[in-house]
Amino acid sequence: MFPTSPKKLEKYLTYLGAAPQKKWGQNFLLDTSYHVAIKSAAELSENDVVLEIGAGLGHLTQFLQPFVHKLYIVEIDPLMVKALQSSFVAAENLEIISEDILQKKRKLNPLVLQKIKDSIDGFDFKIIANLPYNISAPIIVNFLSTSLPISKMIFMVQKEIAERIIAEPKTEFYGPLTVQTQIYASVKILKYVPAEAFFPAPKVTSAIIEIVPHNKLLHTINNIELFKRLVQSTFCLRRKKIANSLKKGANLPEISKDNLDKIEEHFDLSRRPETFSVEEFIHMANIIDSLDK
């Protein structure tokens, strides 16, 4: 039912009148050992409501559906939707949502969010996906910033995305995605996945990551929107002194010379943005928020 070799997959896709769509980032994971690894990492139970994003033909779905209370699938490709409907016709706990998970590429689809909100009372909510590389970051950040009580997310992402999320200050991959993820959650890389595990094979290595929301730092941020603008604005000039970003940040409130001096009482503004920890960004945002406007 679920072809596990490139030749069999191509034959099945031809039968469906389908082909891997680059615009939707379709790379089918054929090595079932990684499906099993994802399922195991999710620690599924009958008390779980799970959202699977981009199920494709259902290669991963078959390892999730029997073990959960409810499984929602979001799939944008209508041909994949038809295949899923046929493969899981007898699965009473599965609902397929034929939609794009993102609205205007930067916001989560409100229809999907509403369905989840209506069904998770009393259950653990988990999100599992082999994410298209081009939309991994907005999906992760947007779900973390919702009010949904997510207990765990297990994602397959591009290795570079994974390394950006777990990065430490003063490293190559440390940036806005790092900071905006780590204020919400703990993240770890569980396993790397070679390109040959997919068809068509991507040009990069992938990684399975575990994201566990905790929101431990959120209560320390006085103005979350200002905090996010500070992070984005300063990293736009990541190789410059952070003082330059504070003076020229297009999305930041204008900071006078006197207020800049007040900030400098707490920080060495000759440092580059990439040297500031998550906690330091929070502290700086709170100072800016308290300044005389």
CSV table of C-alpha atoms in Angstrom, one decimal:
chain,number,residue,atom,x,y,z
A,1,MET,CA,0.0,0.0,0.0
A,2,PHE,CA,2.8,2.4,0.9
A,3,PRO,CA,5.7,1.9,-1.6
A,4,THR,CA,9.1,1.9,0.0
A,5,SER,CA,11.4,2.0,-3.1
A,6,PRO,CA,11.8,4.8,-5.6
A,7,LYS,CA,10.8,2.5,-8.5
A,8,LYS,CA,7.6,1.4,-6.7
A,9,LEU,CA,6.8,5.0,-5.6
A,10,GLU,CA,7.1,6.3,-9.2
A,11,LYS,CA,4.8,3.6,-10.4
A,12,TYR,CA,2.2,4.3,-7.8
A,13,LEU,CA,2.4,8.1,-8.4
A,14,THR,CA,2.0,7.5,-12.1
A,15,TYR,CA,-1.1,5.4,-11.3
A,16,LEU,CA,-2.5,8.3,-9.3
A,17,GLY,CA,-1.7,10.8,-12.1
A,18,ALA,CA,0.7,12.5,-9.7
A,19,ALA,CA,4.3,13.5,-9.4
A,20,PRO,CA,6.5,15.0,-6.7
A,21,GLN,CA,5.7,18.7,-6.6
A,22,LYS,CA,8.6,21.0,-6.0
A,23,LYS,CA,6.3,24.0,-5.2
A,24,TRP,CA,5.0,22.0,-2.2
A,25,GLY,CA,8.4,20.7,-1.1
A,26,GLN,CA,7.3,17.0,-1.7
A,27,ASN,CA,10.1,14.6,-0.8
A,28,PHE,CA,8.7,11.3,0.2
A,29,LEU,CA,10.4,9.6,3.1
A,30,LEU,CA,10.6,6.0,2.1
A,31,ASP,CA,12.9,4.5,4.8
A,32,THR,CA,10.4,3.2,7.4
A,33,SER,CA,13.1,3.1,10.2
A,34,TYR,CA,12.8,6.9,10.4
A,35,HIS,CA,9.0,6.7,10.5
A,36,VAL,CA,9.3,4.4,13.5
A,37,ALA,CA,11.8,6.8,15.1
A,38,ILE,CA,9.4,9.7,14.8
A,39,LYS,CA,6.5,7.7,16.2
A,40,SER,CA,8.6,6.5,19.1
A,41,ALA,CA,9.8,10.0,19.9
A,42,ALA,CA,6.2,11.3,19.9
A,43,GLU,CA,5.4,8.9,22.8
A,44,LEU,CA,1.8,8.4,21.5
A,45,SER,CA,-1.1,7.3,23.6
A,46,GLU,CA,-4.9,7.1,23.4
A,47,ASN,CA,-5.0,10.4,25.2
A,48,ASP,CA,-3.4,12.2,22.3
A,49,VAL,CA,-4.9,14.5,19.6
A,50,VAL,CA,-2.3,14.7,16.9
A,51,LEU,CA,-1.9,17.0,13.9
A,52,GLU,CA,0.2,15.7,11.0
A,53,ILE,CA,1.2,18.3,8.5
A,54,GLY,CA,1.8,17.3,4.9
A,55,ALA,CA,1.0,13.6,5.1
A,56,GLY,CA,1.6,12.9,1.4
A,57,LEU,CA,0.6,9.3,0.7
A,58,GLY,CA,0.5,8.3,4.3
A,59,HIS,CA,3.8,6.7,4.9
A,60,LEU,CA,4.1,8.2,8.3
A,61,THR,CA,0.4,8.3,9.0
A,62,GLN,CA,0.2,4.5,9.1
A,63,PHE,CA,2.5,4.6,12.2
A,64,LEU,CA,0.5,7.3,14.0
A,65,GLN,CA,-3.2,6.6,13.4
A,66,PRO,CA,-3.6,3.3,15.3
A,67,PHE,CA,-2.2,4.7,18.5
A,68,VAL,CA,-4.0,8.0,19.1
A,69,HIS,CA,-7.4,9.3,20.1
A,70,LYS,CA,-7.7,11.6,17.1
A,71,LEU,CA,-5.5,12.3,14.1
A,72,TYR,CA,-5.9,15.4,11.9
A,73,ILE,CA,-4.1,15.5,8.6
A,74,VAL,CA,-3.5,18.7,6.7
A,75,GLU,CA,-2.6,18.1,3.1
A,76,ILE,CA,-2.5,20.7,0.3
A,77,ASP,CA,-2.2,18.4,-2.7
A,78,PRO,CA,-5.6,17.2,-3.9
A,79,LEU,CA,-4.2,14.0,-5.4
A,80,MET,CA,-2.5,13.1,-2.1
A,81,VAL,CA,-5.8,13.8,-0.4
A,82,LYS,CA,-7.6,11.3,-2.6
A,83,ALA,CA,-4.9,8.7,-2.0
A,84,LEU,CA,-5.2,9.2,1.8
A,85,GLN,CA,-9.0,9.0,1.7
A,86,SER,CA,-8.6,5.6,-0.1
A,87,SER,CA,-5.9,4.3,2.2
A,88,PHE,CA,-7.5,5.3,5.5
A,89,VAL,CA,-11.2,4.9,4.6
A,90,ALA,CA,-11.8,2.6,7.6
A,91,ALA,CA,-10.0,4.8,10.1
A,92,GLU,CA,-12.7,6.4,12.3
A,93,ASN,CA,-10.3,8.5,14.3
A,94,LEU,CA,-8.7,10.2,11.3
A,95,GLU,CA,-9.9,13.5,9.6
A,96,ILE,CA,-8.2,14.9,6.5
A,97,ILE,CA,-8.2,18.6,6.1
A,98,SER,CA,-7.6,19.6,2.4
A,99,GLU,CA,-5.9,22.9,3.1
A,100,ASP,CA,-2.6,24.8,3.2
A,101,ILE,CA,-1.3,24.9,6.8
A,102,LEU,CA,-0.2,28.4,6.2
A,103,GLN,CA,-2.3,31.4,5.2
A,104,LYS,CA,-0.4,33.9,3.1
A,105,LYS,CA,2.8,31.9,4.0
A,106,ARG,CA,3.2,33.6,7.4
A,107,LYS,CA,0.1,32.9,9.4
A,108,LEU,CA,-1.5,29.6,10.4
A,109,ASN,CA,-4.7,28.5,8.7
A,110,PRO,CA,-7.5,29.6,11.0
A,111,LEU,CA,-9.7,26.6,9.9
A,112,VAL,CA,-7.1,24.2,11.1
A,113,LEU,CA,-6.6,26.1,14.4
A,114,GLN,CA,-10.3,26.1,15.1
A,115,LYS,CA,-10.7,22.3,14.5
A,116,ILE,CA,-7.8,21.7,16.9
A,117,LYS,CA,-9.2,24.0,19.5
A,118,ASP,CA,-12.6,22.3,19.4
A,119,SER,CA,-11.2,18.9,20.0
A,120,ILE,CA,-8.3,19.0,22.4
A,121,ASP,CA,-10.1,19.6,25.7
A,122,GLY,CA,-9.0,16.9,28.1
A,123,PHE,CA,-6.4,15.5,25.7
A,124,ASP,CA,-2.7,16.0,25.0
A,125,PHE,CA,-2.0,17.9,21.7
A,126,LYS,CA,1.0,16.9,19.6
A,127,ILE,CA,2.2,18.0,16.2
A,128,ILE,CA,4.2,15.7,13.9
A,129,ALA,CA,5.4,16.4,10.4
A,130,ASN,CA,8.0,15.9,7.7
A,131,LEU,CA,8.0,19.6,7.0
A,132,PRO,CA,8.7,21.2,3.6
A,133,TYR,CA,12.0,23.0,3.9
A,134,ASN,CA,10.8,26.3,2.6
A,135,ILE,CA,8.0,26.7,5.3
A,136,SER,CA,9.6,25.0,8.3
A,137,ALA,CA,10.6,28.2,10.2
A,138,PRO,CA,7.2,30.0,9.9
A,139,ILE,CA,5.3,26.8,10.9
A,140,ILE,CA,7.5,26.3,14.0
A,141,VAL,CA,7.5,29.9,15.2
A,142,ASN,CA,3.7,30.4,14.5
A,143,PHE,CA,2.7,27.2,16.4
A,144,LEU,CA,4.9,28.1,19.3
A,145,SER,CA,3.3,31.6,19.6
A,146,THR,CA,-0.3,30.3,19.5
A,147,SER,CA,-2.3,29.8,22.7
A,148,LEU,CA,-2.6,26.1,21.8
A,149,PRO,CA,-1.5,23.8,24.7
A,150,ILE,CA,1.1,21.9,22.7
A,151,SER,CA,2.8,19.1,24.7
A,152,LYS,CA,5.3,18.1,22.0
A,153,MET,CA,6.3,18.6,18.4
A,154,ILE,CA,8.3,16.1,16.4
A,155,PHE,CA,9.5,17.5,13.1
A,156,MET,CA,11.7,16.4,10.2
A,157,VAL,CA,13.5,19.5,9.0
A,158,GLN,CA,16.5,20.5,7.0
A,159,LYS,CA,19.7,20.0,9.1
A,160,GLU,CA,20.5,23.7,8.8
A,161,ILE,CA,17.1,24.7,10.3
A,162,ALA,CA,17.7,22.3,13.2
A,163,GLU,CA,21.1,23.7,13.9
A,164,ARG,CA,19.8,27.3,13.7
A,165,ILE,CA,17.1,26.4,16.3
A,166,ILE,CA,19.5,24.8,18.9
A,167,ALA,CA,22.4,27.2,18.2
A,168,GLU,CA,24.3,29.0,21.0
A,169,PRO,CA,25.5,32.7,20.9
A,170,LYS,CA,28.7,33.4,19.0
A,171,THR,CA,28.1,30.6,16.6
A,172,GLU,CA,27.4,30.6,12.9
A,173,PHE,CA,23.8,29.5,13.1
A,174,TYR,CA,22.7,31.7,16.0
A,175,GLY,CA,20.0,34.2,14.9
A,176,PRO,CA,16.3,35.3,15.0
A,177,LEU,CA,15.0,31.7,14.6
A,178,THR,CA,17.1,30.6,17.6
A,179,VAL,CA,15.9,33.3,19.9
A,180,GLN,CA,12.3,33.2,18.8
A,181,THR,CA,12.2,29.4,19.4
A,182,GLN,CA,14.1,29.2,22.6
A,183,ILE,CA,11.8,31.7,24.4
A,184,TYR,CA,9.0,29.2,24.0
A,185,ALA,CA,10.6,25.7,24.1
A,186,SER,CA,13.4,23.3,24.6
A,187,VAL,CA,14.7,21.7,21.4
A,188,LYS,CA,17.0,18.8,20.7
A,189,ILE,CA,18.1,17.0,17.6
A,190,LEU,CA,17.2,13.3,17.8
A,191,LYS,CA,18.6,11.9,14.6
A,192,TYR,CA,20.0,12.9,11.3
A,193,VAL,CA,18.5,11.6,8.1
A,194,PRO,CA,20.5,11.2,4.8
A,195,ALA,CA,19.2,12.4,1.5
A,196,GLU,CA,18.9,8.9,0.1
A,197,ALA,CA,16.1,8.1,2.6
A,198,PHE,CA,13.8,10.2,0.4
A,199,PHE,CA,12.5,10.3,-3.1
A,200,PRO,CA,13.2,12.5,-4.8
A,201,ALA,CA,16.4,12.9,-2.8
A,202,PRO,CA,16.9,16.5,-1.5
A,203,LYS,CA,20.2,18.1,-1.9
A,204,VAL,CA,20.7,18.4,1.9
A,205,THR,CA,20.7,16.2,5.0
A,206,SER,CA,17.6,16.3,7.3
A,207,ALA,CA,17.2,16.1,11.0
A,208,ILE,CA,14.4,14.8,13.3
A,209,ILE,CA,13.9,17.3,16.1
A,210,GLU,CA,11.9,17.3,19.3
A,211,ILE,CA,10.4,20.6,20.5
A,212,VAL,CA,8.9,20.7,24.0
A,213,PRO,CA,7.1,24.0,24.8
A,214,HIS,CA,7.7,25.4,28.3
A,215,ASN,CA,7.2,29.2,28.0
A,216,LYS,CA,9.6,29.6,30.9
A,217,LEU,CA,10.9,32.9,29.6
A,218,LEU,CA,7.7,34.4,28.3
A,219,HIS,CA,6.6,35.8,31.6
A,220,THR,CA,9.9,37.8,31.8
A,221,ILE,CA,9.1,39.7,28.5
A,222,ASN,CA,7.2,42.9,29.1
A,223,ASN,CA,6.3,43.5,25.5
A,224,ILE,CA,6.6,40.5,23.2
A,225,GLU,CA,6.1,42.4,19.9
A,226,LEU,CA,8.8,44.9,20.8
A,227,PHE,CA,11.1,42.0,21.8
A,228,LYS,CA,10.5,40.3,18.4
A,229,ARG,CA,11.2,43.6,16.6
A,230,LEU,CA,14.4,44.1,18.5
A,231,VAL,CA,15.6,40.6,17.6
A,232,GLN,CA,14.8,41.0,13.9
A,233,SER,CA,16.1,44.5,13.6
A,234,THR,CA,19.4,43.8,15.2
A,235,PHE,CA,20.1,40.7,13.3
A,236,CYS,CA,19.5,42.5,10.0
A,237,LEU,CA,22.9,44.0,10.8
A,238,ARG,CA,24.4,41.0,12.6
A,239,ARG,CA,28.0,41.9,11.6
A,240,LYS,CA,27.7,45.4,12.9
A,241,LYS,CA,27.8,46.8,16.5
A,242,ILE,CA,24.4,46.4,18.1
A,243,ALA,CA,24.5,50.2,18.7
A,244,ASN,CA,24.1,50.6,14.9
A,245,SER,CA,21.0,48.4,14.9
A,246,LEU,CA,19.5,50.4,17.7
A,247,LYS,CA,20.0,53.6,15.9
A,248,LYS,CA,18.9,52.4,12.5
A,249,GLY,CA,16.4,49.6,13.3
A,250,ALA,CA,13.5,50.3,10.9
A,251,ASN,CA,11.0,48.5,13.1
A,252,LEU,CA,12.1,49.9,16.5
A,253,PRO,CA,10.9,53.0,18.3
A,254,GLU,CA,13.3,55.9,17.8
A,255,ILE,CA,15.9,55.8,20.5
A,256,SER,CA,17.4,59.2,21.6
A,257,LYS,CA,21.1,59.7,22.5
A,258,ASP,CA,20.2,60.0,26.2
A,259,ASN,CA,18.2,56.7,26.0
A,260,LEU,CA,20.9,55.0,24.2
A,261,ASP,CA,23.3,56.0,27.0
A,262,LYS,CA,20.8,54.4,29.5
A,263,ILE,CA,20.9,51.2,27.6
A,264,GLU,CA,24.7,51.3,27.5
A,265,GLU,CA,24.7,51.4,31.3
A,266,HIS,CA,23.6,47.7,31.1
A,267,PHE,CA,25.2,46.5,27.9
A,268,ASP,CA,28.4,46.9,25.9
A,269,LEU,CA,26.8,48.2,22.7
A,270,SER,CA,30.0,47.6,20.7
A,271,ARG,CA,29.1,43.9,20.8
A,272,ARG,CA,27.6,42.2,17.7
A,273,PRO,CA,24.0,40.9,18.0
A,274,GLU,CA,25.1,37.3,17.6
A,275,THR,CA,26.9,37.6,21.0
A,276,PHE,CA,23.8,38.4,23.0
A,277,SER,CA,22.1,35.5,24.8
A,278,VAL,CA,18.3,35.1,24.7
A,279,GLU,CA,18.1,36.4,28.3
A,280,GLU,CA,20.1,39.5,27.3
A,281,PHE,CA,17.8,40.2,24.4
A,282,ILE,CA,14.9,40.0,26.9
A,283,HIS,CA,16.6,42.4,29.3
A,284,MET,CA,17.3,44.9,26.6
A,285,ALA,CA,13.8,44.8,25.2
A,286,ASN,CA,12.4,45.4,28.7
A,287,ILE,CA,14.7,48.4,29.1
A,288,ILE,CA,13.7,49.9,25.8
A,289,ASP,CA,10.0,49.3,26.7
A,290,SER,CA,10.5,51.3,29.9
A,291,LEU,CA,12.3,54.3,28.3
A,292,ASP,CA,10.6,57.6,28.0
A,293,LYS,CA,8.8,57.7,24.7
